Amino acid sequence: MPGLHAHIQELATASFPSGTRVLDLGCGSGALAARLGNAGFDVTCCDAHPNVFRLHQRFPFVAADLNEDFSQAFAAPFEAIAAVEIIEHLENPWHFLRQCHALLVPGGTFVLTTPNIDTPRSVLEFVKKGTFKGFADQDFAKDGHITQLSQWQLGKCVEASGLRLDAIETFGPPWGSMLRHLGAKALWLLAAKNPSRAGTIVVALGRQPER
């Protein structure tokens, strides 16, 4: 979503000291890593597809399948982890977060984002079609979305991994444009304006407990 990487950079700047060793999981071409590097962080990148990554000369890169035991691919833990729009592509979010737990130093911080299926538009789409927004056949074919997580489920995954969930916020508009999604807009206006339903993307911020 436009503006998400800039938002994550701002969140990281507010949450991590300059020079923090950050692991960018599911880094893709390296767009977020470039932003984090420009902000003064020591970034290591990881993805299953090294041929997609464009910044090999700038950042250390580790090729790893995030469905597997990827924590074993790193020699040392990190002070922070960013996993932006990746968990919905993975087979087992519980395993993924356990691996993140293994890769964070005590007191280390993680930021994770995923599509928000708790929005009125997404709930209405499920009622009409049986699939949440972002998780229909066309989304699977185009984006490879296979794992939908409500905020309740995400919290349980984090808790079970041994990490601590400090905050959940949202990013982006909760519905589409024009009259097409008028029903979702009306539902949202009639209901209590719950911040958890206020954006298209869930942004979760948490920490490895001090030992």
PDB file of C-alpha atoms in Angstrom:
ATOM      1  CA  MET A   1       0.000   0.000   0.000  1.00  0.00           C
ATOM      2  CA  PRO A   2       1.360   3.467  -0.877  1.00  0.00           C
ATOM      3  CA  GLY A   3       2.993   5.077   2.133  1.00  0.00           C
ATOM      4  CA  LEU A   4       3.372   1.892   4.202  1.00  0.00           C
ATOM      5  CA  HIS A   5       7.172   1.724   3.960  1.00  0.00           C
ATOM      6  CA  ALA A   6       7.460   5.392   4.946  1.00  0.00           C
ATOM      7  CA  HIS A   7       5.182   4.700   7.907  1.00  0.00           C
ATOM      8  CA  ILE A   8       7.310   1.738   9.006  1.00  0.00           C
ATOM      9  CA  GLN A   9      10.457   3.868   8.712  1.00  0.00           C
ATOM     10  CA  GLU A  10       8.891   6.515  10.962  1.00  0.00           C
ATOM     11  CA  LEU A  11       7.798   3.848  13.444  1.00  0.00           C
ATOM     12  CA  ALA A  12      11.277   2.308  13.468  1.00  0.00           C
ATOM     13  CA  THR A  13      12.908   5.699  13.991  1.00  0.00           C
ATOM     14  CA  ALA A  14      10.618   6.315  16.952  1.00  0.00           C
ATOM     15  CA  SER A  15      11.160   2.820  18.390  1.00  0.00           C
ATOM     16  CA  PHE A  16      14.789   1.830  17.612  1.00  0.00           C
ATOM     17  CA  PRO A  17      17.994   3.768  18.398  1.00  0.00           C
ATOM     18  CA  SER A  18      20.167   4.747  15.430  1.00  0.00           C
ATOM     19  CA  GLY A  19      22.562   1.947  14.513  1.00  0.00           C
ATOM     20  CA  THR A  20      20.182  -0.810  15.653  1.00  0.00           C
ATOM     21  CA  ARG A  21      20.839  -4.141  13.911  1.00  0.00           C
ATOM     22  CA  VAL A  22      17.611  -4.777  11.992  1.00  0.00           C
ATOM     23  CA  LEU A  23      16.667  -7.960  10.122  1.00  0.00           C
ATOM     24  CA  ASP A  24      14.297  -7.309   7.195  1.00  0.00           C
ATOM     25  CA  LEU A  25      12.432 -10.593   6.675  1.00  0.00           C
ATOM     26  CA  GLY A  26      10.809 -11.101   3.295  1.00  0.00           C
ATOM     27  CA  CYS A  27      12.749  -8.111   1.983  1.00  0.00           C
ATOM     28  CA  GLY A  28      11.743  -8.504  -1.678  1.00  0.00           C
ATOM     29  CA  SER A  29      13.633  -6.080  -3.900  1.00  0.00           C
ATOM     30  CA  GLY A  30      14.992  -4.143  -0.900  1.00  0.00           C
ATOM     31  CA  ALA A  31      12.773  -1.035  -0.922  1.00  0.00           C
ATOM     32  CA  LEU A  32      12.128  -1.081   2.842  1.00  0.00           C
ATOM     33  CA  ALA A  33      15.751  -1.982   3.590  1.00  0.00           C
ATOM     34  CA  ALA A  34      16.880   1.090   1.639  1.00  0.00           C
ATOM     35  CA  ARG A  35      14.610   3.310   3.721  1.00  0.00           C
ATOM     36  CA  LEU A  36      15.801   1.765   6.978  1.00  0.00           C
ATOM     37  CA  GLY A  37      19.431   2.040   5.908  1.00  0.00           C
ATOM     38  CA  ASN A  38      18.952   5.692   5.012  1.00  0.00           C
ATOM     39  CA  ALA A  39      17.479   6.228   8.484  1.00  0.00           C
ATOM     40  CA  GLY A  40      20.724   5.019  10.086  1.00  0.00           C
ATOM     41  CA  PHE A  41      19.970   1.372  10.866  1.00  0.00           C
ATOM     42  CA  ASP A  42      22.340  -1.563  10.311  1.00  0.00           C
ATOM     43  CA  VAL A  43      20.143  -3.715   8.044  1.00  0.00           C
ATOM     44  CA  THR A  44      20.471  -7.379   7.099  1.00  0.00           C
ATOM     45  CA  CYS A  45      18.063  -8.684   4.465  1.00  0.00           C
ATOM     46  CA  CYS A  46      16.476 -12.099   4.068  1.00  0.00           C
ATOM     47  CA  ASP A  47      14.247 -13.578   1.386  1.00  0.00           C
ATOM     48  CA  ALA A  48      13.650 -16.885  -0.373  1.00  0.00           C
ATOM     49  CA  HIS A  49      14.351 -15.283  -3.771  1.00  0.00           C
ATOM     50  CA  PRO A  50      17.850 -13.739  -4.000  1.00  0.00           C
ATOM     51  CA  ASN A  51      17.376 -12.946  -7.691  1.00  0.00           C
ATOM     52  CA  VAL A  52      14.616 -10.455  -6.792  1.00  0.00           C
ATOM     53  CA  PHE A  53      16.795  -8.534  -4.312  1.00  0.00           C
ATOM     54  CA  ARG A  54      18.489  -5.535  -5.969  1.00  0.00           C
ATOM     55  CA  LEU A  55      20.822  -4.237  -3.254  1.00  0.00           C
ATOM     56  CA  HIS A  56      23.362  -7.039  -2.778  1.00  0.00           C
ATOM     57  CA  GLN A  57      26.240  -4.555  -2.889  1.00  0.00           C
ATOM     58  CA  ARG A  58      24.718  -2.424  -0.137  1.00  0.00           C
ATOM     59  CA  PHE A  59      23.272  -4.844   2.433  1.00  0.00           C
ATOM     60  CA  PRO A  60      24.157  -8.327   3.712  1.00  0.00           C
ATOM     61  CA  PHE A  61      21.671 -10.817   2.285  1.00  0.00           C
ATOM     62  CA  VAL A  62      20.693 -14.297   3.509  1.00  0.00           C
ATOM     63  CA  ALA A  63      18.608 -16.583   1.310  1.00  0.00           C
ATOM     64  CA  ALA A  64      16.163 -18.605   3.414  1.00  0.00           C
ATOM     65  CA  ASP A  65      12.721 -20.166   3.151  1.00  0.00           C
ATOM     66  CA  LEU A  66      10.631 -18.468   5.858  1.00  0.00           C
ATOM     67  CA  ASN A  67       8.409 -21.556   6.045  1.00  0.00           C
ATOM     68  CA  GLU A  68      11.392 -23.511   7.399  1.00  0.00           C
ATOM     69  CA  ASP A  69      13.749 -23.129  10.397  1.00  0.00           C
ATOM     70  CA  PHE A  70      15.276 -19.943   9.003  1.00  0.00           C
ATOM     71  CA  SER A  71      16.739 -18.777  12.332  1.00  0.00           C
ATOM     72  CA  GLN A  72      19.519 -21.334  11.844  1.00  0.00           C
ATOM     73  CA  ALA A  73      20.797 -19.363   8.835  1.00  0.00           C
ATOM     74  CA  PHE A  74      22.074 -16.513  11.041  1.00  0.00           C
ATOM     75  CA  ALA A  75      25.173 -16.510  13.213  1.00  0.00           C
ATOM     76  CA  ALA A  76      23.883 -13.976  15.755  1.00  0.00           C
ATOM     77  CA  PRO A  77      20.547 -12.559  16.918  1.00  0.00           C
ATOM     78  CA  PHE A  78      19.282  -9.091  16.053  1.00  0.00           C
ATOM     79  CA  GLU A  79      18.080  -6.104  18.039  1.00  0.00           C
ATOM     80  CA  ALA A  80      15.044  -5.624  15.803  1.00  0.00           C
ATOM     81  CA  ILE A  81      13.061  -7.490  13.142  1.00  0.00           C
ATOM     82  CA  ALA A  82      10.799  -6.065  10.441  1.00  0.00           C
ATOM     83  CA  ALA A  83       8.339  -8.449   8.768  1.00  0.00           C
ATOM     84  CA  VAL A  84       6.251  -6.235   6.502  1.00  0.00           C
ATOM     85  CA  GLU A  85       3.465  -7.881   4.487  1.00  0.00           C
ATOM     86  CA  ILE A  86       5.015 -11.348   4.671  1.00  0.00           C
ATOM     87  CA  ILE A  87       3.208 -13.482   7.273  1.00  0.00           C
ATOM     88  CA  GLU A  88       0.105 -13.788   5.059  1.00  0.00           C
ATOM     89  CA  HIS A  89       2.300 -15.561   2.448  1.00  0.00           C
ATOM     90  CA  LEU A  90       3.502 -18.225   4.885  1.00  0.00           C
ATOM     91  CA  GLU A  91       2.161 -21.667   5.726  1.00  0.00           C
ATOM     92  CA  ASN A  92       2.508 -21.457   9.517  1.00  0.00           C
ATOM     93  CA  PRO A  93       2.447 -18.070  11.299  1.00  0.00           C
ATOM     94  CA  TRP A  94       2.958 -19.769  14.662  1.00  0.00           C
ATOM     95  CA  HIS A  95       6.237 -21.309  13.466  1.00  0.00           C
ATOM     96  CA  PHE A  96       7.298 -18.042  11.833  1.00  0.00           C
ATOM     97  CA  LEU A  97       6.925 -16.094  15.084  1.00  0.00           C
ATOM     98  CA  ARG A  98       8.771 -18.780  17.060  1.00  0.00           C
ATOM     99  CA  GLN A  99      11.658 -18.343  14.631  1.00  0.00           C
ATOM    100  CA  CYS A 100      11.485 -14.553  15.123  1.00  0.00           C
ATOM    101  CA  HIS A 101      11.644 -15.164  18.879  1.00  0.00           C
ATOM    102  CA  ALA A 102      14.839 -17.176  18.368  1.00  0.00           C
ATOM    103  CA  LEU A 103      16.392 -14.338  16.371  1.00  0.00           C
ATOM    104  CA  LEU A 104      15.798 -11.453  18.790  1.00  0.00           C
ATOM    105  CA  VAL A 105      18.134 -10.446  21.605  1.00  0.00           C
ATOM    106  CA  PRO A 106      16.530  -9.995  25.049  1.00  0.00           C
ATOM    107  CA  GLY A 107      14.617  -6.736  24.893  1.00  0.00           C
ATOM    108  CA  GLY A 108      14.718  -6.769  21.084  1.00  0.00           C
ATOM    109  CA  THR A 109      11.805  -5.305  19.139  1.00  0.00           C
ATOM    110  CA  PHE A 110       9.749  -6.561  16.207  1.00  0.00           C
ATOM    111  CA  VAL A 111       7.333  -4.814  13.850  1.00  0.00           C
ATOM    112  CA  LEU A 112       4.986  -6.896  11.726  1.00  0.00           C
ATOM    113  CA  THR A 113       2.272  -5.963   9.257  1.00  0.00           C
ATOM    114  CA  THR A 114      -0.461  -7.970   7.548  1.00  0.00           C
ATOM    115  CA  PRO A 115      -3.808  -7.272   5.833  1.00  0.00           C
ATOM    116  CA  ASN A 116      -6.544  -6.287   8.290  1.00  0.00           C
ATOM    117  CA  ILE A 117      -9.408  -8.762   7.858  1.00  0.00           C
ATOM    118  CA  ASP A 118     -11.328  -7.131  10.742  1.00  0.00           C
ATOM    119  CA  THR A 119     -12.467  -4.086   8.747  1.00  0.00           C
ATOM    120  CA  PRO A 120     -16.189  -3.694   7.941  1.00  0.00           C
ATOM    121  CA  ARG A 121     -15.449  -4.042   4.221  1.00  0.00           C
ATOM    122  CA  SER A 122     -13.528  -7.280   4.781  1.00  0.00           C
ATOM    123  CA  VAL A 123     -16.251  -8.702   7.038  1.00  0.00           C
ATOM    124  CA  LEU A 124     -18.942  -7.811   4.501  1.00  0.00           C
ATOM    125  CA  GLU A 125     -16.909  -9.436   1.762  1.00  0.00           C
ATOM    126  CA  PHE A 126     -16.730 -12.605   3.840  1.00  0.00           C
ATOM    127  CA  VAL A 127     -20.511 -12.536   4.367  1.00  0.00           C
ATOM    128  CA  LYS A 128     -21.121 -12.095   0.618  1.00  0.00           C
ATOM    129  CA  LYS A 129     -18.426 -14.343  -0.838  1.00  0.00           C
ATOM    130  CA  GLY A 130     -17.032 -16.522   1.945  1.00  0.00           C
ATOM    131  CA  THR A 131     -13.549 -14.987   1.674  1.00  0.00           C
ATOM    132  CA  PHE A 132     -12.006 -11.991   3.434  1.00  0.00           C
ATOM    133  CA  LYS A 133     -10.687  -9.012   1.485  1.00  0.00           C
ATOM    134  CA  GLY A 134      -7.272  -9.908   0.077  1.00  0.00           C
ATOM    135  CA  PHE A 135      -7.802 -13.656   0.328  1.00  0.00           C
ATOM    136  CA  ALA A 136      -9.892 -14.605  -2.706  1.00  0.00           C
ATOM    137  CA  ASP A 137      -8.716 -16.708  -5.646  1.00  0.00           C
ATOM    138  CA  GLN A 138      -7.425 -13.672  -7.530  1.00  0.00           C
ATOM    139  CA  ASP A 139      -5.332 -12.628  -4.507  1.00  0.00           C
ATOM    140  CA  PHE A 140      -3.856 -16.099  -4.267  1.00  0.00           C
ATOM    141  CA  ALA A 141      -2.981 -16.062  -7.973  1.00  0.00           C
ATOM    142  CA  LYS A 142      -1.591 -12.512  -7.973  1.00  0.00           C
ATOM    143  CA  ASP A 143      -0.037 -12.069  -4.531  1.00  0.00           C
ATOM    144  CA  GLY A 144       0.209 -15.551  -3.015  1.00  0.00           C
ATOM    145  CA  HIS A 145      -1.894 -14.724   0.046  1.00  0.00           C
ATOM    146  CA  ILE A 146      -2.618 -17.983   1.846  1.00  0.00           C
ATOM    147  CA  THR A 147      -2.865 -17.179   5.579  1.00  0.00           C
ATOM    148  CA  GLN A 148      -5.446 -14.755   6.928  1.00  0.00           C
ATOM    149  CA  LEU A 149      -5.038 -13.613  10.523  1.00  0.00           C
ATOM    150  CA  SER A 150      -7.519 -11.723  12.637  1.00  0.00           C
ATOM    151  CA  GLN A 151      -5.996  -9.451  15.239  1.00  0.00           C
ATOM    152  CA  TRP A 152      -7.093 -11.932  17.913  1.00  0.00           C
ATOM    153  CA  GLN A 153      -5.261 -14.755  16.123  1.00  0.00           C
ATOM    154  CA  LEU A 154      -2.167 -12.606  15.625  1.00  0.00           C
ATOM    155  CA  GLY A 155      -2.088 -11.828  19.330  1.00  0.00           C
ATOM    156  CA  LYS A 156      -2.322 -15.517  20.199  1.00  0.00           C
ATOM    157  CA  CYS A 157       0.503 -16.382  17.757  1.00  0.00           C
ATOM    158  CA  VAL A 158       2.740 -13.731  19.304  1.00  0.00           C
ATOM    159  CA  GLU A 159       1.930 -14.863  22.838  1.00  0.00           C
ATOM    160  CA  ALA A 160       2.568 -18.536  22.035  1.00  0.00           C
ATOM    161  CA  SER A 161       5.951 -17.700  20.485  1.00  0.00           C
ATOM    162  CA  GLY A 162       7.227 -16.181  23.731  1.00  0.00           C
ATOM    163  CA  LEU A 163       7.218 -12.648  22.353  1.00  0.00           C
ATOM    164  CA  ARG A 164       5.244  -9.806  23.913  1.00  0.00           C
ATOM    165  CA  LEU A 165       2.739  -7.789  21.893  1.00  0.00           C
ATOM    166  CA  ASP A 166       2.989  -4.160  22.977  1.00  0.00           C
ATOM    167  CA  ALA A 167       0.715  -2.421  20.478  1.00  0.00           C
ATOM    168  CA  ILE A 168      -1.512  -2.943  17.461  1.00  0.00           C
ATOM    169  CA  GLU A 169      -2.392  -0.065  15.167  1.00  0.00           C
ATOM    170  CA  THR A 170      -3.754   0.154  11.649  1.00  0.00           C
ATOM    171  CA  PHE A 171      -2.692   1.889   8.461  1.00  0.00           C
ATOM    172  CA  GLY A 172      -4.627   2.982   5.385  1.00  0.00           C
ATOM    173  CA  PRO A 173      -8.349   3.451   4.689  1.00  0.00           C
ATOM    174  CA  PRO A 174     -10.768   0.760   5.951  1.00  0.00           C
ATOM    175  CA  TRP A 175     -12.777   0.615   2.703  1.00  0.00           C
ATOM    176  CA  GLY A 176     -12.514   1.171  -1.026  1.00  0.00           C
ATOM    177  CA  SER A 177     -13.541   4.248  -2.958  1.00  0.00           C
ATOM    178  CA  MET A 178     -16.811   5.509  -4.460  1.00  0.00           C
ATOM    179  CA  LEU A 179     -20.276   4.044  -3.803  1.00  0.00           C
ATOM    180  CA  ARG A 180     -19.143   0.469  -4.355  1.00  0.00           C
ATOM    181  CA  HIS A 181     -18.384   0.030  -0.662  1.00  0.00           C
ATOM    182  CA  LEU A 182     -21.107   2.277   0.748  1.00  0.00           C
ATOM    183  CA  GLY A 183     -22.449  -0.584   2.873  1.00  0.00           C
ATOM    184  CA  ALA A 184     -19.108  -1.012   4.615  1.00  0.00           C
ATOM    185  CA  LYS A 185     -18.849   2.737   5.182  1.00  0.00           C
ATOM    186  CA  ALA A 186     -22.332   2.859   6.678  1.00  0.00           C
ATOM    187  CA  LEU A 187     -21.598  -0.123   8.917  1.00  0.00           C
ATOM    188  CA  TRP A 188     -18.392   1.479  10.146  1.00  0.00           C
ATOM    189  CA  LEU A 189     -20.145   4.780  10.883  1.00  0.00           C
ATOM    190  CA  LEU A 190     -22.996   3.070  12.732  1.00  0.00           C
ATOM    191  CA  ALA A 191     -20.640   0.951  14.819  1.00  0.00           C
ATOM    192  CA  ALA A 192     -18.262   2.248  17.480  1.00  0.00           C
ATOM    193  CA  LYS A 193     -15.207   3.655  15.720  1.00  0.00           C
ATOM    194  CA  ASN A 194     -12.849   0.976  16.927  1.00  0.00           C
ATOM    195  CA  PRO A 195      -9.235   1.828  15.965  1.00  0.00           C
ATOM    196  CA  SER A 196      -8.594  -1.854  15.246  1.00  0.00           C
ATOM    197  CA  ARG A 197     -11.011  -1.601  12.312  1.00  0.00           C
ATOM    198  CA  ALA A 198      -9.799   1.760  11.066  1.00  0.00           C
ATOM    199  CA  GLY A 199      -7.220   0.698   8.479  1.00  0.00           C
ATOM    200  CA  THR A 200      -6.491  -1.773   5.712  1.00  0.00           C
ATOM    201  CA  ILE A 201      -3.192  -2.953   7.231  1.00  0.00           C
ATOM    202  CA  VAL A 202      -2.519  -4.212  10.771  1.00  0.00           C
ATOM    203  CA  VAL A 203       0.749  -2.954  12.257  1.00  0.00           C
ATOM    204  CA  ALA A 204       1.878  -4.936  15.306  1.00  0.00           C
ATOM    205  CA  LEU A 205       4.771  -3.810  17.499  1.00  0.00           C
ATOM    206  CA  GLY A 206       6.217  -6.084  20.168  1.00  0.00           C
ATOM    207  CA  ARG A 207       9.282  -7.152  22.063  1.00  0.00           C
ATOM    208  CA  GLN A 208      11.404 -10.061  23.219  1.00  0.00           C
ATOM    209  CA  PRO A 209      11.053 -10.040  27.008  1.00  0.00           C
ATOM    210  CA  GLU A 210      14.150  -9.261  29.056  1.00  0.00           C
ATOM    211  CA  ARG A 211      15.673 -12.370  30.572  1.00  0.00           C
TER     212      ARG A 211
END
